CSV table of C-alpha atoms in Angstrom, one decimal:
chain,number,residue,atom,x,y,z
A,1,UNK,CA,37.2,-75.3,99.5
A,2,UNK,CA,40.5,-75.1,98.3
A,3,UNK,CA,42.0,-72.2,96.1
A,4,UNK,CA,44.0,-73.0,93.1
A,5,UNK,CA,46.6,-71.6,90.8
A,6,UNK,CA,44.2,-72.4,88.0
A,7,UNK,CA,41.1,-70.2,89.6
A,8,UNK,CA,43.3,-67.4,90.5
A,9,UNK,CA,44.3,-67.6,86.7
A,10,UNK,CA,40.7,-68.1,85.0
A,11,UNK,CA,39.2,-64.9,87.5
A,12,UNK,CA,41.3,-62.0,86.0
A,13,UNK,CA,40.5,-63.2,82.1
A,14,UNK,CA,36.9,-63.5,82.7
A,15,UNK,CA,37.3,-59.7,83.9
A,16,UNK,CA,39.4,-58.6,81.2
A,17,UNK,CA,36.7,-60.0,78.7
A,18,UNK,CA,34.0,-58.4,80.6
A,19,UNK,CA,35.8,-54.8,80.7
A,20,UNK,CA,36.6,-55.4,76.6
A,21,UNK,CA,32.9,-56.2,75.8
A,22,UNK,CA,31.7,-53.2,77.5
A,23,UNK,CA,33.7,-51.1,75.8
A,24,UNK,CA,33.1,-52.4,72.3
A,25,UNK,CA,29.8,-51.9,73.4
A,26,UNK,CA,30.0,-48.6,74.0
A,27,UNK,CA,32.0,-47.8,70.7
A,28,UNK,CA,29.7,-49.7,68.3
A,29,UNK,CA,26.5,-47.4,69.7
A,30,UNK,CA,27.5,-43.8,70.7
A,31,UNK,CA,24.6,-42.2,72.5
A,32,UNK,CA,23.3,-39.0,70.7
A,33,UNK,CA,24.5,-36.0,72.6
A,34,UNK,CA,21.2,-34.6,74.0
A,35,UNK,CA,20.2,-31.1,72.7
A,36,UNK,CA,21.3,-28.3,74.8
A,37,UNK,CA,18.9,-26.1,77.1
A,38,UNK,CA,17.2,-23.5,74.1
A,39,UNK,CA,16.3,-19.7,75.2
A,40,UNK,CA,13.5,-18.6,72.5
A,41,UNK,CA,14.0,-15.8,70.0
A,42,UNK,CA,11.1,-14.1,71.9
A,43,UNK,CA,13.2,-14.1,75.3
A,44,UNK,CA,16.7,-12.9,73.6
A,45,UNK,CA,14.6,-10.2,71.6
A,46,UNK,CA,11.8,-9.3,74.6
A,47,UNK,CA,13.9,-6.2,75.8
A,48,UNK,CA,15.6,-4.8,72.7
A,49,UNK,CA,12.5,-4.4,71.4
A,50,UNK,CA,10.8,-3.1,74.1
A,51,UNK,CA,14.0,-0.1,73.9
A,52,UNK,CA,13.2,0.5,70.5
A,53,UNK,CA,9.5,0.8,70.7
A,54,UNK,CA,9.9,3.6,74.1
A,55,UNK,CA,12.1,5.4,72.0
A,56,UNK,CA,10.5,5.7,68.7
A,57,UNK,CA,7.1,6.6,70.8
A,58,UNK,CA,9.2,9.7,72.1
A,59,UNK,CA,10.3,10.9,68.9
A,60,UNK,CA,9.5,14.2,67.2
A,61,UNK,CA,10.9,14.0,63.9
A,62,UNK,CA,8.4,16.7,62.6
A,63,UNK,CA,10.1,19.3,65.1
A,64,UNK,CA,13.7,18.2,64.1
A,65,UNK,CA,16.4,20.7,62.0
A,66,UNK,CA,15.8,19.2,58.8
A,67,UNK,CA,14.6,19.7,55.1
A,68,UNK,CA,11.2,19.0,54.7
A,69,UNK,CA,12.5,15.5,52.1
A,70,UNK,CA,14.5,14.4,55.2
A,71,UNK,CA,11.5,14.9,57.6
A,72,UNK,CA,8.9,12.9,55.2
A,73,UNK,CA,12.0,10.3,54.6
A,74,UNK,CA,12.5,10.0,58.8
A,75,UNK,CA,8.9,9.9,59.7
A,76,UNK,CA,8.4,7.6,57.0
A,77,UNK,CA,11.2,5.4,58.5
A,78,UNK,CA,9.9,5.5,62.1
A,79,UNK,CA,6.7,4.5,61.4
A,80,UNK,CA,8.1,1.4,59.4
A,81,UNK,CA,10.1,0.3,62.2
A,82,UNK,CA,6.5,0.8,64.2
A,83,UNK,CA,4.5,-1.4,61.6
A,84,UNK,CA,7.5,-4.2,61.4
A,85,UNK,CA,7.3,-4.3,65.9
A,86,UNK,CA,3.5,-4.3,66.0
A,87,UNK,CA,2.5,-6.2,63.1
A,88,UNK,CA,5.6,-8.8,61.0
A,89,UNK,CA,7.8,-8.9,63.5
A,90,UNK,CA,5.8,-10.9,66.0
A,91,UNK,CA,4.8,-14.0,63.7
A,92,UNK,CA,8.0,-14.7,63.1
A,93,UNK,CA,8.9,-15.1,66.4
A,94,UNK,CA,6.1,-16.8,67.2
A,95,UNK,CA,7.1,-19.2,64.6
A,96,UNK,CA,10.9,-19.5,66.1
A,97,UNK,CA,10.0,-19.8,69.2
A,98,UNK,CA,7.7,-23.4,68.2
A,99,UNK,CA,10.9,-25.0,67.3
A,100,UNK,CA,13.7,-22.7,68.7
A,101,UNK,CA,16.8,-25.6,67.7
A,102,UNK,CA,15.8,-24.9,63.9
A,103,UNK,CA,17.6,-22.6,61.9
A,104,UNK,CA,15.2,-22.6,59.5
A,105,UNK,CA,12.5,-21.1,61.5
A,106,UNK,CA,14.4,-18.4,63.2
A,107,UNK,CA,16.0,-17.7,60.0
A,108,UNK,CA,13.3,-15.5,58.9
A,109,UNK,CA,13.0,-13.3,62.1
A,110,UNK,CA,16.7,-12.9,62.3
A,111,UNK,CA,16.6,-11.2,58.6
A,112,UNK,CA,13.6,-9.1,59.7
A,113,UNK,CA,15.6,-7.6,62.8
A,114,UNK,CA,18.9,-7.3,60.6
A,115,UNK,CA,16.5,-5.1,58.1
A,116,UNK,CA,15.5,-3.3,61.2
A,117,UNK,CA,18.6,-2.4,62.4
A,118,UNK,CA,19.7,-0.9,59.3
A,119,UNK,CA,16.6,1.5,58.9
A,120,UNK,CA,16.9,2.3,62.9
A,121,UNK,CA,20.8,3.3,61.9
A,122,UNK,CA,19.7,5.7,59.6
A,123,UNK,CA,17.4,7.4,61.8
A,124,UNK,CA,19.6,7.3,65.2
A,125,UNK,CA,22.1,8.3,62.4
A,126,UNK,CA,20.0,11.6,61.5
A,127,UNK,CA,18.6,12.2,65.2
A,128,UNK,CA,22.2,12.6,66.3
A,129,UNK,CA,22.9,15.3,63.9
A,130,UNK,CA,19.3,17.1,64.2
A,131,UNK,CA,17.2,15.8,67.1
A,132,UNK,CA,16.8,17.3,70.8
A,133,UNK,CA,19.7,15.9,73.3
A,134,UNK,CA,17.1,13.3,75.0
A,135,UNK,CA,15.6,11.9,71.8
A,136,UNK,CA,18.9,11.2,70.0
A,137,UNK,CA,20.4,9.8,73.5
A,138,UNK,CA,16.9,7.7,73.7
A,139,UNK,CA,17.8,6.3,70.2
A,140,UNK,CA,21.6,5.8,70.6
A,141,UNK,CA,20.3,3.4,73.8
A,142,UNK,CA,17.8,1.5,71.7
A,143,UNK,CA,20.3,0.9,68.8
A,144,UNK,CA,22.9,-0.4,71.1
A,145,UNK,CA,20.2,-2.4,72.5
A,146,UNK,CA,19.3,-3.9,69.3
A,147,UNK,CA,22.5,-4.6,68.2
A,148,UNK,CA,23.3,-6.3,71.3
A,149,UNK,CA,19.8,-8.8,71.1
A,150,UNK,CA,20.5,-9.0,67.0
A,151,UNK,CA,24.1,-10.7,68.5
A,152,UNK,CA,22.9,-12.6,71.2
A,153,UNK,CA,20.4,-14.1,68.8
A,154,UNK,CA,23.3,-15.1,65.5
A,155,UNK,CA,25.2,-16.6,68.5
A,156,UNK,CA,22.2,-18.8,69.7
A,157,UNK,CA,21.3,-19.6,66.4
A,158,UNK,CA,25.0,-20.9,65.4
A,159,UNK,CA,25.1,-23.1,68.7
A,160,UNK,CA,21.9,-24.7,68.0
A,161,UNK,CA,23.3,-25.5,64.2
A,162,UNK,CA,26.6,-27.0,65.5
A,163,UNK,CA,24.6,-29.3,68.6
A,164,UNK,CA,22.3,-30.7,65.6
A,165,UNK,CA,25.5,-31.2,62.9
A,166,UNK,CA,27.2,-33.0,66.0
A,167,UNK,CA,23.9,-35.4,66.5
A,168,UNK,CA,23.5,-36.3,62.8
A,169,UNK,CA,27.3,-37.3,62.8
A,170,UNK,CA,26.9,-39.0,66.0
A,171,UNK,CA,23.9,-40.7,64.3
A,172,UNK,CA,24.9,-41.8,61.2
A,173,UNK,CA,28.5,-43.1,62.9
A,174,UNK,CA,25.6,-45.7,64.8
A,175,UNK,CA,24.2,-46.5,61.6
A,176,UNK,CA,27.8,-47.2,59.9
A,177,UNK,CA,28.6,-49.4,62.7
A,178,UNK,CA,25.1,-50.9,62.8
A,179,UNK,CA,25.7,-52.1,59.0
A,180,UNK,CA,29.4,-53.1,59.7
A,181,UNK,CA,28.4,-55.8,62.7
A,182,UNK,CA,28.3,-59.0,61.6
A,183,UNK,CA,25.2,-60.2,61.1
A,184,UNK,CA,24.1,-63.6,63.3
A,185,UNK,CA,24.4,-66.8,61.8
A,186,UNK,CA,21.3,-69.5,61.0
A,187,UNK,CA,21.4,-72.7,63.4
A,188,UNK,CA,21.2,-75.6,60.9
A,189,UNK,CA,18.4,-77.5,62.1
A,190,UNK,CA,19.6,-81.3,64.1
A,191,UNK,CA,19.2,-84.2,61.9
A,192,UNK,CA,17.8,-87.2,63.1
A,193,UNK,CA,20.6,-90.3,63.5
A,194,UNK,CA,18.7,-94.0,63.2
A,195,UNK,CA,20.3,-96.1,66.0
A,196,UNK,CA,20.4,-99.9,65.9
A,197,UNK,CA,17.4,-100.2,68.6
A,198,UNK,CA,14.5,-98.4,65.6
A,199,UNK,CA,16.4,-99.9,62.5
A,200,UNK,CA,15.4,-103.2,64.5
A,201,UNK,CA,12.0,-101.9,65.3
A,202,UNK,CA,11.5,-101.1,61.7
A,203,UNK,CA,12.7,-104.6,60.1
A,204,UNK,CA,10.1,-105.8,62.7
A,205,UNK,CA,7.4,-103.8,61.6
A,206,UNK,CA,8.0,-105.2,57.6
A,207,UNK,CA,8.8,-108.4,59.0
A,208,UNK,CA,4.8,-108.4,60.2
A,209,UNK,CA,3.2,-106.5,57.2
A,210,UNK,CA,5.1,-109.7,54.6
A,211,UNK,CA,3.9,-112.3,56.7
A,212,UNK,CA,0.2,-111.3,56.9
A,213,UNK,CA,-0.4,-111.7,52.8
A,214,UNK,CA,1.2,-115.4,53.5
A,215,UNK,CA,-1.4,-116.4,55.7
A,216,UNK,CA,-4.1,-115.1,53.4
A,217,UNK,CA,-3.1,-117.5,50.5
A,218,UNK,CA,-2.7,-120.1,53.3
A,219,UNK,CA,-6.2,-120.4,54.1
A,220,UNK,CA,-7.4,-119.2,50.4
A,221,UNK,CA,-5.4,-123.0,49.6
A,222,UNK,CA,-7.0,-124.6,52.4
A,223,UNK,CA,-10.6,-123.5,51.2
A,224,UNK,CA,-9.9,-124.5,47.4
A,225,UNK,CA,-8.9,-127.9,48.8
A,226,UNK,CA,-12.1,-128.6,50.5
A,227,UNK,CA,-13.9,-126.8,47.9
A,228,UNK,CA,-11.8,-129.8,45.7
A,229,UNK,CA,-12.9,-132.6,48.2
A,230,UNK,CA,-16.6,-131.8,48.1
A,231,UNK,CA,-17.0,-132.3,44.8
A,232,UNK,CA,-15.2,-135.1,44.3
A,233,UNK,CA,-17.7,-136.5,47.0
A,234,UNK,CA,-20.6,-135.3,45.3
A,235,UNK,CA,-19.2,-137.1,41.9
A,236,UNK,CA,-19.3,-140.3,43.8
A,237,UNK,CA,-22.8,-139.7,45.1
A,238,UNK,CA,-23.8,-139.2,41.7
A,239,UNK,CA,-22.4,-142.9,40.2
């Protein structure tokens, strides 16, 4: 088969259309980014906690160098932070971990270990001034601990807000696009042309139904005329 100029010249705009549909393709329908790989609230906050908890269970606030109001107020604070580990605290993370890329369900345990923080402050804040060397270093290690997994946790929680901003915009970008394409337009339905060949079959057709009524009153005359004959006979007959 021979090559010519014109297939040489047809090959490279068939590509070029190609390559131009694909991307238009790709720009009317941007994929939603998939969401990134989530670590639960329970696995940022499993150690911190489990700092804070040793340390408050080594704690003597009773035998500390303070007024009697300042021990009630610090053992009334340590067993708080006690109840909130044992008891609220756990719920909520339960409930954070179920959907971890929500903000609006780890909300609620983020606020309960900011509130914790701020009443283990005051105590690591009191047990430096008042406490035994190894109880205020035990509490000094749990704070930083806290404050560390109370970080880690904003941090995860502000990622996991941007990745779901960025897939709404992605998403509603398709749906713009979606509602800009133009839409496909109805195939008028083919109409039927009458050619010489069935305008002759037709005139046939009448043609036969006309002369049918025709021969009807043919033989309806014929049968009046012998009808006519007879009796003209039978008139005879009777002179």
């Amino acid at each position: 088969m021979k090559c010519t100029g014109k297939h040489f010249f047809v090959l490279p705009l068939m590509l070029v259309a190609a390559s131009c549909a694909a991307q238009s393709a790709q720009t009317a329908a941007s994929p939603a980014p998939a969401a990134p790989q989530t670590t639960t609230a329970s696995a940022i906050m499993q150690q911190p906690l489990s700092d804070v908890g040793n340390a408050l269970d080594g704690l003597r606030p009773e035998k500390w160098k303070l007024t009697g109001a300042m021990k009630q107020e610090t053992a009334s604070n340590v067993s708080s932070i006690q109840h909130d580990l044992t008891n609220t605290l756990p719920p909520l993370l339960a409930t954070a971990d179920r959907t971890p890329d929500s903000v609006v369900a780890v909300l609620p345990a983020y606020r309960n270990i900011e509130a914790l923080y701020d009443v283990l402050l005051r105590v690591t804040e009191i047990g430096r001034m008042s406490a035994p060397a190894d109880q205020g270093a035990a509490l000094n290690r749990a704070l930083t601990s806290l404050e560390n997994g109370r970080r880690a946790l904003g941090e995860r929680m502000q990622t996991a807000a941007a990745a779901r901003e960025q897939r709404v915009h992605v998403l509603e970008a398709n749906a713009r696009a979606a509602a800009a394409a133009p839409k496909p337009v109805a195939v008028p339905c083919p109409t039927v042309t009458h050619t010489a060949t069935t305008r002759r079959r037709t005139h046939r057709k009448s043609t036969k139904s006309t002369t049918k009524p025709a021969a009807s009153s043919t033989k309806a005359s014929s049968t009046n005329s012998q009808t006519g004959s007879q009796g003209s006979q039978s008139g005879t007959a009777s002179h």
